[in-house]
Coordinates of C-alpha atoms and ligand atoms in Angstrom, one line a residue:
X134 CA 24.7 157.1 134.7
X135 CA 28.2 156.5 134.4
X136 CA 30.4 158.4 137.0
X137 CA 34.3 158.7 137.2
X138 CA 35.4 157.9 140.8
X139 CA 38.1 160.3 140.8
X140 CA 41.0 160.2 141.7
X141 CA 40.7 156.3 141.0
X142 CA 41.0 154.3 137.6
X143 CA 37.3 153.2 138.5
X144 CA 33.5 153.9 137.2
X145 CA 30.5 153.5 138.7
X146 CA 27.2 152.8 136.6
X147 CA 23.9 153.5 138.0
X148 CA 21.3 151.8 136.1
X149 CA 17.8 151.0 137.6
X150 CA 18.4 149.7 141.1
X151 CA 21.8 148.5 140.3
X152 CA 25.1 150.3 141.3
X153 CA 27.9 148.7 139.4
X154 CA 31.4 149.4 140.2
X155 CA 34.0 149.1 137.3
X156 CA 37.8 148.4 137.4
X157 CA 40.2 146.9 134.8
X158 CA 43.4 145.2 134.7
X159 CA 44.3 144.3 138.2
X160 CA 47.1 142.1 136.9
X161 CA 47.5 140.3 140.3
X162 CA 50.9 138.4 140.5
X163 CA 52.9 140.7 138.2
X164 CA 55.6 140.6 140.6
X165 CA 56.1 136.8 139.7
X166 CA 57.9 138.3 136.1
X167 CA 60.2 140.1 138.6
X168 CA 61.0 136.9 140.5
X169 CA 61.8 135.0 137.5
X170 CA 64.4 137.6 136.9
X171 CA 65.7 137.0 140.4
X172 CA 64.1 140.1 142.0
X173 CA 62.1 139.3 144.7
X174 CA 59.4 141.7 146.1
X175 CA 56.5 141.0 148.6
X176 CA 53.1 140.3 147.2
X177 CA 51.4 143.8 146.0
X178 CA 48.0 142.1 146.2
X179 CA 47.1 143.3 149.6
X180 CA 47.6 147.1 148.5
X181 CA 45.4 146.5 145.3
X182 CA 42.8 145.0 148.0
X183 CA 42.9 147.5 150.1
X184 CA 42.6 150.4 147.5
X185 CA 39.7 148.5 146.0
X186 CA 37.9 148.1 149.5
X187 CA 38.3 151.7 150.0
X188 CA 36.5 152.6 146.8
X189 CA 33.8 149.9 147.7
X190 CA 33.3 151.6 151.1
X191 CA 33.0 154.9 149.3
X192 CA 30.5 154.0 146.3
X193 CA 28.6 151.0 147.9
X194 CA 28.2 149.0 144.9
X195 CA 25.6 146.2 144.5
X196 CA 27.7 144.6 141.8
X197 CA 31.4 144.6 140.9
X198 CA 32.5 144.2 137.3
X199 CA 36.3 143.4 136.4
X200 CA 37.0 144.1 132.9
X201 CA 39.7 141.5 132.3
X202 CA 43.3 140.6 133.2
X203 CA 42.6 140.0 136.6
X204 CA 45.7 137.9 137.1
X205 CA 49.3 138.5 135.3
X206 CA 50.6 135.2 133.7
X207 CA 48.9 134.6 130.6
X208 CA 48.5 131.0 129.8
X209 CA 49.0 129.3 133.4
X210 CA 48.3 130.2 136.9
X211 CA 51.6 131.0 138.8
X212 CA 52.2 129.6 142.4
X213 CA 51.8 132.9 143.7
X214 CA 48.5 133.4 141.7
X215 CA 47.3 130.1 143.4
X216 CA 47.5 131.9 146.6
X217 CA 46.8 135.6 146.0
X218 CA 43.7 135.3 143.5
X219 CA 41.6 133.0 145.8
X220 CA 42.4 135.5 148.7
X221 CA 41.8 138.6 147.0
X222 CA 38.2 137.3 146.0
X223 CA 37.4 135.6 149.3
X224 CA 37.5 138.9 150.8
X225 CA 35.6 140.6 148.0
X226 CA 32.9 138.1 148.0
X227 CA 32.0 138.9 151.8
X228 CA 32.0 142.6 150.6
X229 CA 30.3 143.1 147.3
X230 CA 26.8 140.9 146.6
X231 CA 27.5 140.3 143.0
X232 CA 30.8 140.0 141.1
X233 CA 31.5 139.5 137.5
X234 CA 34.7 139.0 135.6
X235 CA 35.1 139.6 131.7
X236 CA 37.8 137.5 131.0
X237 CA 41.1 139.1 129.4
X238 CA 44.0 137.9 127.5
X239 CA 46.0 137.1 130.8
X240 CA 43.1 135.2 132.5
X241 CA 44.0 131.6 131.2
X242 CA 43.3 129.2 134.0
X243 CA 41.4 131.8 136.2
X244 CA 38.4 130.0 136.8
X245 CA 39.9 127.2 139.4
X246 CA 41.1 130.1 141.5
X247 CA 37.8 131.6 142.0
X248 CA 35.5 131.1 144.8
X249 CA 31.9 130.1 143.9
X250 CA 29.2 132.5 142.8
X251 CA 31.5 134.6 140.8
X252 CA 30.4 134.6 137.2
X253 CA 32.8 134.9 134.4
X254 CA 31.9 136.4 131.0
X255 CA 33.5 135.9 127.6
X256 CA 36.2 138.6 126.3
X257 CA 33.6 139.7 123.9
X258 CA 32.0 141.5 126.5
X259 CA 28.6 142.3 128.5
X260 CA 25.9 145.2 128.3
X261 CA 24.3 147.0 131.3
X262 CA 21.6 149.5 130.0
X263 CA 23.2 151.6 127.6
X264 CA 26.8 150.9 128.3
X265 CA 28.8 148.0 126.7
X266 CA 32.0 146.4 128.5
X267 CA 34.5 144.3 126.9
X268 CA 38.3 143.6 127.6
X269 CA 39.7 145.1 124.2
X270 CA 42.0 142.4 123.0
X271 CA 39.3 140.8 120.9
X272 CA 36.3 142.3 119.1
X273 CA 33.3 143.0 121.2
X274 CA 30.1 140.9 120.5
X275 CA 27.6 142.4 117.9
X276 CA 25.1 143.2 120.8
X277 CA 27.3 145.6 122.3
X278 CA 26.9 148.0 119.5
X279 CA 23.3 148.8 120.6
X280 CA 25.2 150.8 123.4
X281 CA 26.1 154.3 123.0
X282 CA 28.8 154.2 125.0
X283 CA 31.6 151.1 124.9
X284 CA 34.1 150.9 127.9
X285 CA 37.5 148.7 127.5
X286 CA 40.6 147.9 129.3
X287 CA 43.6 146.0 127.9
X288 CA 45.6 149.2 126.8
X289 CA 46.6 150.7 130.1
X290 CA 46.6 154.1 128.6
X291 CA 49.4 156.5 129.9
X292 CA 50.6 160.0 128.7
X293 CA 54.3 160.6 128.3
X294 CA 56.2 163.7 128.0
X295 CA 60.1 164.2 127.6
X296 CA 62.2 167.2 129.0
X297 CA 65.5 168.3 127.5
X298 CA 67.5 166.5 130.4
X299 CA 66.2 163.1 129.5
X300 CA 63.5 162.9 132.1
X301 CA 60.5 161.1 131.1
X302 CA 57.1 161.9 132.9
X303 CA 54.4 159.3 132.5
X304 CA 51.1 159.4 134.0
X305 CA 48.0 157.2 133.8
X306 CA 45.1 158.7 131.8
X307 CA 41.5 158.1 130.9
X308 CA 40.8 158.1 127.0
X309 CA 37.5 159.4 125.8
X310 CA 37.1 159.1 121.9
X311 CA 34.2 159.4 119.4
X312 CA 33.4 156.5 117.3
X313 CA 33.5 156.1 113.4
X314 CA 30.4 154.3 113.3
X315 CA 30.7 153.3 109.4
X316 CA 34.3 151.8 110.2
X317 CA 33.0 150.1 113.2
X318 CA 30.1 148.4 111.2
X319 CA 32.2 147.5 108.3
X320 CA 35.1 146.1 110.4
X321 CA 32.7 144.0 112.7
X322 CA 30.7 142.9 109.6
X323 CA 34.0 141.5 108.2
X324 CA 35.0 139.9 111.6
X325 CA 31.8 138.1 112.3
X326 CA 31.3 137.2 108.5
X327 CA 28.2 139.1 108.4
X328 CA 27.2 139.6 104.6
X329 CA 24.9 142.6 105.1
X330 CA 26.8 145.3 107.2
X331 CA 23.8 147.7 106.3
X332 CA 21.8 145.3 108.7
X333 CA 24.0 146.1 111.7
X334 CA 22.4 148.8 113.9
X335 CA 25.2 150.7 115.4
X336 CA 24.5 153.2 117.9
X337 CA 27.8 153.5 119.4
X338 CA 28.9 157.0 119.8
X339 CA 31.9 156.9 122.2
X340 CA 34.6 154.8 123.7
X341 CA 36.2 155.1 127.1
X342 CA 39.5 153.5 127.5
X343 CA 40.3 152.7 131.3
X344 CA 43.5 153.1 132.9
X345 CA 44.7 149.8 134.7
X346 CA 43.7 149.5 138.6
X347 CA 47.3 148.2 139.1
X348 CA 49.2 151.4 138.9
X349 CA 52.7 149.6 139.0
X350 CA 52.1 148.5 135.4
X351 CA 53.6 149.9 132.3
X352 CA 51.3 151.1 129.7
X353 CA 50.9 152.2 126.3
X354 CA 51.7 156.1 126.0
X355 CA 48.7 157.1 123.7
X356 CA 50.5 160.4 122.7
X357 CA 53.2 158.4 121.0
X358 CA 53.6 159.2 117.3
X359 CA 52.1 156.4 115.2
X360 CA 50.2 154.6 117.9
X361 CA 47.5 154.0 115.8
X362 CA 49.2 153.5 112.7
X363 CA 52.6 152.2 113.0
X364 CA 53.1 148.4 112.8
X365 CA 55.0 147.8 116.1
X366 CA 52.2 148.8 118.3
X367 CA 49.5 147.3 116.4
X368 CA 49.2 143.9 118.2
X369 CA 48.9 145.4 121.6
X370 CA 46.3 148.0 121.1
X371 CA 43.8 145.6 119.8
X372 CA 41.5 145.1 116.9
X373 CA 39.0 147.9 117.5
X374 CA 41.8 150.7 117.9
X375 CA 43.6 149.0 114.8
X376 CA 40.5 149.1 112.6
X377 CA 40.3 152.9 113.2
X378 CA 36.7 152.5 114.4
X379 CA 38.0 154.9 117.2
X380 CA 38.7 158.5 116.3
X381 CA 42.1 158.4 118.3
X382 CA 43.6 161.6 117.2
X383 CA 40.7 163.6 118.5
X384 CA 40.3 161.6 121.6
X385 CA 40.4 163.5 124.9
X386 CA 42.9 162.5 127.8
X387 CA 42.0 163.0 131.4
X388 CA 44.3 162.4 134.5
X389 CA 42.9 160.3 137.2
X390 CA 41.9 163.4 139.3
X391 CA 39.7 164.5 136.3
X392 CA 42.1 167.1 134.8
X393 CA 41.5 167.5 131.3
X394 CA 44.9 167.5 129.4
X395 CA 44.0 168.0 125.8
X396 CA 43.5 165.7 122.7
X397 CA 45.9 162.9 121.5
X398 CA 46.7 165.1 118.5
X399 CA 47.8 168.1 120.6
X400 CA 49.7 166.1 122.9
X401 CA 51.7 164.1 120.5
X402 CA 55.3 163.6 121.0
X403 CA 55.2 166.5 123.1
X404 CA 58.6 167.5 124.5
X405 CA 58.9 170.2 127.4
X406 CA 61.6 172.5 127.1
Ligands
MN695 MN1 44.8 142.5 128.4

């Protein structure tokens, strides 16, 4: 059973005796991008850790699964990350028995920063019971398609409203969307060069896109016109959304506290006046 841990960008999956807490897109060290521009702010890692520890205390997981982009700089590891990432995980390994990390596109050179005993998994993901998890910048592995629900990160979904005085209101959101199975089957067969797409047994019915755990980050307003089709957003949203395997127009959007907002189509380019 998959539970939303309101009001946090976190999920709890109960499967057999395992309780797995899932969070995505920590982006530890995003402050480095600011310091490169001459703006120096203290490390925000302790706040992320504090928030995660509080959720762990509340949900008592036997496993923590991170859906990628643990750190922020993409190819290398910045100096701050050499300090912050090991400190962050040193505390977590004392708190949760099992920690697994699905690698995201920002996780280049992450492994040397991790304490022993933390398992890293490829971006193509992993399954627990009937739920598949992957980062989202690449295709999931074929084996994930046997899962009814696929959970991904990477997009940092948000909702954006405008008002006439020029204010912009943005909030992080959960996205729950139905799967276009035929399209998923076709696109995945093409990607993995499988000749007989019909041999693929796709059971996936829905996608859940997780909001980023690091709330300082910007994200992609999913109610922006052309998000699924316009060329300039294509690179960021990842291949699964690009392929139209996810029915994004009908996708349901929820605030972190569980409030249902409406569908992407209802909320597209909504101006408040
Ligand atoms: Mn990513």
